[in-house]
Amino acid sequence: MRVDIITIFPDYLSPLELSLVGKARRAGILDVHVHDLRSWATDRHRTVDDSPYGGGPGMVMRPDVWGAALDAVRALGPVGGSATLVIPTPSGRPFTQPRAQELSASPWLIIACGRYEGIDARVAAHYREVMPVIEFSVGDVVLAGGEAAALVMVEATARLLPGVLGNEASAPDDSFAPGRSGAALEGPVFTRPPVWRGLTVPDVLLSGDHGAVARWRNERSADRTRRMRPDLVGPGYPDDKVLPLAESEEW
Ligand code: SAM
């Protein structure tokens, strides 16, 4: 998969050289290119923003600068390759695990990181005529720019690419994974030592009884989902995925 990220803060994307994403890049599974939007500005101050039509606070990113950048970056890709334009914005559709899975099937993503009050709305409207455009929000919070959202989206997408995760079995079992057995959230996890600061690991996990372990995990998962994310229980999340709440459990 190829990913091009356009930003006024290229250094913000340096964590993409680390950890799982960095490894995927070095393995040739993921090809990331970061571009400085200001290289397409035309004045000597390399201006990318202007005041909003209609008045109001803040500045808006200019469509002419974004248009020049996006046209140039689209021309860099594989001949005939079809890119999807991803625009992070708090007013976009929620970026969720199923959406990450969909993105991981795309051969090429171009991510346009906004700043200030965002990007002139004509940019999304124009490119929608020539390529798929998705506006995504990474949560009901307002960030200072699209770079942190791009990091979230690239990492969530990259770990779903074949060959990236050490254990391919872990992604289908993660919280929110489509088709996951049990409720939406994964339950608590434990490792050695068996007793730490007086806290013990639940006996069932030491029992060697795989059926009992699976049942316990499903119950914990259902309980956690009900407590933490009641919005994920009910319509849209079939009742048969949510097991009864075990009040007596500690975890
Ligand atoms: N005035 C905008 C609004 O209220 O919708 C917020 C603009 S925000 C300060 C600047 C940029 O940060 C946005 O253009 C977008 O790129 C990014 N951003 C902020 N919050 C985001 C979120 N929850 N998800 C994705 N991108 C976000």
JSON list of C-alpha atoms in Angstrom, two decimals, residues 71-212:
[
{"chain": "A", "resi": 71, "resn": "ASP", "atom": "CA", "xyz": [-2.67, 17.40, -8.46]},
{"chain": "A", "resi": 72, "resn": "ALA", "atom": "CA", "xyz": [1.11, 17.01, -8.10]},
{"chain": "A", "resi": 73, "resn": "VAL", "atom": "CA", "xyz": [0.88, 14.17, -5.58]},
{"chain": "A", "resi": 74, "resn": "ARG", "atom": "CA", "xyz": [-1.73, 12.32, -7.65]},
{"chain": "A", "resi": 75, "resn": "ALA", "atom": "CA", "xyz": [0.68, 12.47, -10.58]},
{"chain": "A", "resi": 76, "resn": "LEU", "atom": "CA", "xyz": [3.41, 10.74, -8.51]},
{"chain": "A", "resi": 77, "resn": "GLY", "atom": "CA", "xyz": [1.55, 7.50, -8.05]},
{"chain": "A", "resi": 78, "resn": "PRO", "atom": "CA", "xyz": [1.55, 4.37, -10.13]},
{"chain": "A", "resi": 79, "resn": "VAL", "atom": "CA", "xyz": [0.30, 4.97, -13.69]},
{"chain": "A", "resi": 80, "resn": "GLY", "atom": "CA", "xyz": [-3.42, 4.19, -13.74]},
{"chain": "A", "resi": 81, "resn": "GLY", "atom": "CA", "xyz": [-3.29, 3.72, -9.95]},
{"chain": "A", "resi": 82, "resn": "SER", "atom": "CA", "xyz": [-6.40, 4.92, -8.22]},
{"chain": "A", "resi": 83, "resn": "ALA", "atom": "CA", "xyz": [-5.92, 6.82, -4.99]},
{"chain": "A", "resi": 84, "resn": "THR", "atom": "CA", "xyz": [-8.47, 7.52, -2.28]},
{"chain": "A", "resi": 85, "resn": "LEU", "atom": "CA", "xyz": [-8.32, 11.00, -0.76]},
{"chain": "A", "resi": 86, "resn": "VAL", "atom": "CA", "xyz": [-8.72, 10.93, 3.02]},
{"chain": "A", "resi": 87, "resn": "ILE", "atom": "CA", "xyz": [-9.48, 14.26, 4.73]},
{"chain": "A", "resi": 88, "resn": "PRO", "atom": "CA", "xyz": [-9.35, 14.18, 8.54]},
{"chain": "A", "resi": 89, "resn": "THR", "atom": "CA", "xyz": [-11.95, 16.49, 10.06]},
{"chain": "A", "resi": 90, "resn": "PRO", "atom": "CA", "xyz": [-13.99, 16.49, 13.27]},
{"chain": "A", "resi": 91, "resn": "SER", "atom": "CA", "xyz": [-17.09, 16.86, 11.10]},
{"chain": "A", "resi": 92, "resn": "GLY", "atom": "CA", "xyz": [-16.35, 13.65, 9.15]},
{"chain": "A", "resi": 93, "resn": "ARG", "atom": "CA", "xyz": [-17.71, 10.13, 9.49]},
{"chain": "A", "resi": 94, "resn": "PRO", "atom": "CA", "xyz": [-16.37, 8.24, 12.53]},
{"chain": "A", "resi": 95, "resn": "PHE", "atom": "CA", "xyz": [-13.16, 6.37, 11.74]},
{"chain": "A", "resi": 96, "resn": "THR", "atom": "CA", "xyz": [-13.80, 2.89, 13.14]},
{"chain": "A", "resi": 97, "resn": "GLN", "atom": "CA", "xyz": [-12.24, -0.56, 12.89]},
{"chain": "A", "resi": 98, "resn": "PRO", "atom": "CA", "xyz": [-14.45, -1.58, 9.92]},
{"chain": "A", "resi": 99, "resn": "ARG", "atom": "CA", "xyz": [-13.39, 1.63, 8.16]},
{"chain": "A", "resi": 100, "resn": "ALA", "atom": "CA", "xyz": [-9.72, 0.81, 8.88]},
{"chain": "A", "resi": 101, "resn": "GLN", "atom": "CA", "xyz": [-10.33, -2.59, 7.35]},
{"chain": "A", "resi": 102, "resn": "GLU", "atom": "CA", "xyz": [-11.82, -0.98, 4.23]},
{"chain": "A", "resi": 103, "resn": "LEU", "atom": "CA", "xyz": [-8.87, 1.41, 3.91]},
{"chain": "A", "resi": 104, "resn": "SER", "atom": "CA", "xyz": [-6.42, -1.49, 4.26]},
{"chain": "A", "resi": 105, "resn": "ALA", "atom": "CA", "xyz": [-7.84, -2.88, 1.01]},
{"chain": "A", "resi": 106, "resn": "SER", "atom": "CA", "xyz": [-6.97, 0.34, -0.90]},
{"chain": "A", "resi": 107, "resn": "PRO", "atom": "CA", "xyz": [-3.74, 0.34, -2.88]},
{"chain": "A", "resi": 108, "resn": "TRP", "atom": "CA", "xyz": [-3.11, 4.06, -2.35]},
{"chain": "A", "resi": 109, "resn": "LEU", "atom": "CA", "xyz": [-4.25, 6.69, 0.15]},
{"chain": "A", "resi": 110, "resn": "ILE", "atom": "CA", "xyz": [-3.57, 10.43, 0.01]},
{"chain": "A", "resi": 111, "resn": "ILE", "atom": "CA", "xyz": [-4.16, 12.10, 3.40]},
{"chain": "A", "resi": 112, "resn": "ALA", "atom": "CA", "xyz": [-4.73, 15.87, 3.45]},
{"chain": "A", "resi": 113, "resn": "CYS", "atom": "CA", "xyz": [-3.95, 17.26, 6.92]},
{"chain": "A", "resi": 114, "resn": "GLY", "atom": "CA", "xyz": [-5.86, 20.43, 7.71]},
{"chain": "A", "resi": 115, "resn": "ARG", "atom": "CA", "xyz": [-4.87, 23.12, 10.22]},
{"chain": "A", "resi": 116, "resn": "TYR", "atom": "CA", "xyz": [-6.53, 26.34, 11.47]},
{"chain": "A", "resi": 117, "resn": "GLU", "atom": "CA", "xyz": [-10.31, 26.22, 10.77]},
{"chain": "A", "resi": 118, "resn": "GLY", "atom": "CA", "xyz": [-9.81, 23.51, 8.17]},
{"chain": "A", "resi": 119, "resn": "ILE", "atom": "CA", "xyz": [-9.56, 23.26, 4.36]},
{"chain": "A", "resi": 120, "resn": "ASP", "atom": "CA", "xyz": [-11.79, 25.29, 2.01]},
{"chain": "A", "resi": 121, "resn": "ALA", "atom": "CA", "xyz": [-14.80, 23.00, 1.37]},
{"chain": "A", "resi": 122, "resn": "ARG", "atom": "CA", "xyz": [-14.38, 23.25, -2.41]},
{"chain": "A", "resi": 123, "resn": "VAL", "atom": "CA", "xyz": [-11.32, 21.00, -2.22]},
{"chain": "A", "resi": 124, "resn": "ALA", "atom": "CA", "xyz": [-13.36, 17.96, -1.11]},
{"chain": "A", "resi": 125, "resn": "ALA", "atom": "CA", "xyz": [-16.14, 18.88, -3.56]},
{"chain": "A", "resi": 126, "resn": "HIS", "atom": "CA", "xyz": [-13.73, 19.16, -6.52]},
{"chain": "A", "resi": 127, "resn": "TYR", "atom": "CA", "xyz": [-11.80, 15.94, -5.87]},
{"chain": "A", "resi": 128, "resn": "ARG", "atom": "CA", "xyz": [-15.02, 14.00, -5.26]},
{"chain": "A", "resi": 129, "resn": "GLU", "atom": "CA", "xyz": [-15.59, 14.44, -9.02]},
{"chain": "A", "resi": 130, "resn": "VAL", "atom": "CA", "xyz": [-12.33, 12.69, -9.89]},
{"chain": "A", "resi": 131, "resn": "MET", "atom": "CA", "xyz": [-11.56, 10.20, -7.10]},
{"chain": "A", "resi": 132, "resn": "PRO", "atom": "CA", "xyz": [-13.04, 8.65, -3.95]},
{"chain": "A", "resi": 133, "resn": "VAL", "atom": "CA", "xyz": [-12.95, 11.16, -1.08]},
{"chain": "A", "resi": 134, "resn": "ILE", "atom": "CA", "xyz": [-13.63, 10.22, 2.54]},
{"chain": "A", "resi": 135, "resn": "GLU", "atom": "CA", "xyz": [-13.82, 12.70, 5.40]},
{"chain": "A", "resi": 136, "resn": "PHE", "atom": "CA", "xyz": [-13.01, 10.94, 8.66]},
{"chain": "A", "resi": 137, "resn": "SER", "atom": "CA", "xyz": [-13.14, 11.99, 12.30]},
{"chain": "A", "resi": 138, "resn": "VAL", "atom": "CA", "xyz": [-10.99, 10.11, 14.81]},
{"chain": "A", "resi": 139, "resn": "GLY", "atom": "CA", "xyz": [-13.28, 11.00, 17.72]},
{"chain": "A", "resi": 140, "resn": "ASP", "atom": "CA", "xyz": [-15.62, 13.59, 19.16]},
{"chain": "A", "resi": 141, "resn": "VAL", "atom": "CA", "xyz": [-12.74, 15.88, 20.07]},
{"chain": "A", "resi": 142, "resn": "VAL", "atom": "CA", "xyz": [-11.08, 18.77, 18.25]},
{"chain": "A", "resi": 143, "resn": "LEU", "atom": "CA", "xyz": [-7.37, 18.45, 17.51]},
{"chain": "A", "resi": 144, "resn": "ALA", "atom": "CA", "xyz": [-5.13, 21.31, 16.38]},
{"chain": "A", "resi": 145, "resn": "GLY", "atom": "CA", "xyz": [-4.44, 19.61, 13.04]},
{"chain": "A", "resi": 146, "resn": "GLY", "atom": "CA", "xyz": [-4.97, 16.52, 10.92]},
{"chain": "A", "resi": 147, "resn": "GLU", "atom": "CA", "xyz": [-1.48, 15.09, 11.56]},
{"chain": "A", "resi": 148, "resn": "ALA", "atom": "CA", "xyz": [-2.35, 13.23, 14.79]},
{"chain": "A", "resi": 149, "resn": "ALA", "atom": "CA", "xyz": [-5.48, 11.90, 13.08]},
{"chain": "A", "resi": 150, "resn": "ALA", "atom": "CA", "xyz": [-3.34, 10.76, 10.12]},
{"chain": "A", "resi": 151, "resn": "LEU", "atom": "CA", "xyz": [-1.02, 8.90, 12.51]},
{"chain": "A", "resi": 152, "resn": "VAL", "atom": "CA", "xyz": [-4.05, 7.14, 14.02]},
{"chain": "A", "resi": 153, "resn": "MET", "atom": "CA", "xyz": [-5.46, 6.20, 10.62]},
{"chain": "A", "resi": 154, "resn": "VAL", "atom": "CA", "xyz": [-2.16, 5.00, 9.14]},
{"chain": "A", "resi": 155, "resn": "GLU", "atom": "CA", "xyz": [-1.31, 2.88, 12.18]},
{"chain": "A", "resi": 156, "resn": "ALA", "atom": "CA", "xyz": [-4.79, 1.34, 12.44]},
{"chain": "A", "resi": 157, "resn": "THR", "atom": "CA", "xyz": [-4.77, 0.57, 8.71]},
{"chain": "A", "resi": 158, "resn": "ALA", "atom": "CA", "xyz": [-1.17, -0.65, 8.45]},
{"chain": "A", "resi": 159, "resn": "ARG", "atom": "CA", "xyz": [-1.51, -3.24, 11.20]},
{"chain": "A", "resi": 160, "resn": "LEU", "atom": "CA", "xyz": [-4.27, -4.88, 9.13]},
{"chain": "A", "resi": 161, "resn": "LEU", "atom": "CA", "xyz": [-2.05, -5.32, 6.05]},
{"chain": "A", "resi": 162, "resn": "PRO", "atom": "CA", "xyz": [-1.01, -8.94, 5.49]},
{"chain": "A", "resi": 163, "resn": "GLY", "atom": "CA", "xyz": [2.41, -9.62, 6.99]},
{"chain": "A", "resi": 164, "resn": "VAL", "atom": "CA", "xyz": [2.47, -6.65, 9.39]},
{"chain": "A", "resi": 165, "resn": "LEU", "atom": "CA", "xyz": [1.25, -8.18, 12.65]},
{"chain": "A", "resi": 166, "resn": "GLY", "atom": "CA", "xyz": [3.49, -10.79, 14.26]},
{"chain": "A", "resi": 167, "resn": "ASN", "atom": "CA", "xyz": [0.45, -12.92, 15.07]},
{"chain": "A", "resi": 168, "resn": "GLU", "atom": "CA", "xyz": [-2.16, -12.76, 12.30]},
{"chain": "A", "resi": 169, "resn": "ALA", "atom": "CA", "xyz": [-4.73, -14.27, 14.67]},
{"chain": "A", "resi": 170, "resn": "SER", "atom": "CA", "xyz": [-4.76, -11.23, 16.95]},
{"chain": "A", "resi": 171, "resn": "ALA", "atom": "CA", "xyz": [-6.50, -8.70, 14.65]},
{"chain": "A", "resi": 172, "resn": "PRO", "atom": "CA", "xyz": [-9.81, -10.60, 14.25]},
{"chain": "A", "resi": 173, "resn": "ASP", "atom": "CA", "xyz": [-9.96, -10.89, 18.05]},
{"chain": "A", "resi": 174, "resn": "ASP", "atom": "CA", "xyz": [-9.25, -7.21, 18.78]},
{"chain": "A", "resi": 175, "resn": "SER", "atom": "CA", "xyz": [-11.88, -4.89, 20.21]},
{"chain": "A", "resi": 176, "resn": "PHE", "atom": "CA", "xyz": [-14.30, -3.69, 17.48]},
{"chain": "A", "resi": 177, "resn": "ALA", "atom": "CA", "xyz": [-13.11, -6.29, 14.93]},
{"chain": "A", "resi": 178, "resn": "PRO", "atom": "CA", "xyz": [-16.00, -7.06, 12.57]},
{"chain": "A", "resi": 179, "resn": "GLY", "atom": "CA", "xyz": [-17.29, -10.59, 13.16]},
{"chain": "A", "resi": 180, "resn": "ARG", "atom": "CA", "xyz": [-15.45, -10.87, 16.47]},
{"chain": "A", "resi": 181, "resn": "SER", "atom": "CA", "xyz": [-16.85, -13.57, 18.74]},
{"chain": "A", "resi": 182, "resn": "GLY", "atom": "CA", "xyz": [-18.25, -12.10, 21.96]},
{"chain": "A", "resi": 183, "resn": "ALA", "atom": "CA", "xyz": [-19.05, -8.42, 22.57]},
{"chain": "A", "resi": 184, "resn": "ALA", "atom": "CA", "xyz": [-17.33, -5.45, 20.96]},
{"chain": "A", "resi": 185, "resn": "LEU", "atom": "CA", "xyz": [-14.65, -4.77, 23.57]},
{"chain": "A", "resi": 186, "resn": "GLU", "atom": "CA", "xyz": [-11.88, -7.16, 24.53]},
{"chain": "A", "resi": 187, "resn": "GLY", "atom": "CA", "xyz": [-11.78, -8.09, 28.22]},
{"chain": "A", "resi": 188, "resn": "PRO", "atom": "CA", "xyz": [-8.84, -7.85, 30.67]},
{"chain": "A", "resi": 189, "resn": "VAL", "atom": "CA", "xyz": [-5.52, -9.60, 29.93]},
{"chain": "A", "resi": 190, "resn": "PHE", "atom": "CA", "xyz": [-2.85, -10.94, 32.32]},
{"chain": "A", "resi": 191, "resn": "THR", "atom": "CA", "xyz": [0.70, -12.29, 32.25]},
{"chain": "A", "resi": 192, "resn": "ARG", "atom": "CA", "xyz": [3.42, -13.41, 34.72]},
{"chain": "A", "resi": 193, "resn": "PRO", "atom": "CA", "xyz": [3.92, -13.18, 37.63]},
{"chain": "A", "resi": 194, "resn": "PRO", "atom": "CA", "xyz": [0.76, -14.92, 38.92]},
{"chain": "A", "resi": 195, "resn": "VAL", "atom": "CA", "xyz": [0.71, -12.68, 42.02]},
{"chain": "A", "resi": 196, "resn": "TRP", "atom": "CA", "xyz": [1.73, -9.02, 41.77]},
{"chain": "A", "resi": 197, "resn": "ARG", "atom": "CA", "xyz": [1.40, -6.62, 44.73]},
{"chain": "A", "resi": 198, "resn": "GLY", "atom": "CA", "xyz": [-1.17, -8.98, 46.26]},
{"chain": "A", "resi": 199, "resn": "LEU", "atom": "CA", "xyz": [-3.30, -9.13, 43.10]},
{"chain": "A", "resi": 200, "resn": "THR", "atom": "CA", "xyz": [-3.82, -12.61, 41.65]},
{"chain": "A", "resi": 201, "resn": "VAL", "atom": "CA", "xyz": [-4.62, -13.78, 38.15]},
{"chain": "A", "resi": 202, "resn": "PRO", "atom": "CA", "xyz": [-8.14, -15.29, 37.82]},
{"chain": "A", "resi": 203, "resn": "ASP", "atom": "CA", "xyz": [-7.90, -19.07, 38.51]},
{"chain": "A", "resi": 204, "resn": "VAL", "atom": "CA", "xyz": [-9.65, -20.01, 35.29]},
{"chain": "A", "resi": 205, "resn": "LEU", "atom": "CA", "xyz": [-6.75, -18.62, 33.22]},
{"chain": "A", "resi": 206, "resn": "LEU", "atom": "CA", "xyz": [-4.37, -21.01, 34.99]},
{"chain": "A", "resi": 207, "resn": "SER", "atom": "CA", "xyz": [-6.74, -23.99, 34.70]},
{"chain": "A", "resi": 208, "resn": "GLY", "atom": "CA", "xyz": [-5.72, -25.21, 31.25]},
{"chain": "A", "resi": 209, "resn": "ASP", "atom": "CA", "xyz": [-9.46, -25.65, 30.44]},
{"chain": "A", "resi": 210, "resn": "HIS", "atom": "CA", "xyz": [-9.73, -23.92, 27.03]},
{"chain": "A", "resi": 211, "resn": "GLY", "atom": "CA", "xyz": [-13.55, -24.04, 27.00]},
{"chain": "A", "resi": 212, "resn": "ALA", "atom": "CA", "xyz": [-13.76, -22.43, 30.43]}
]
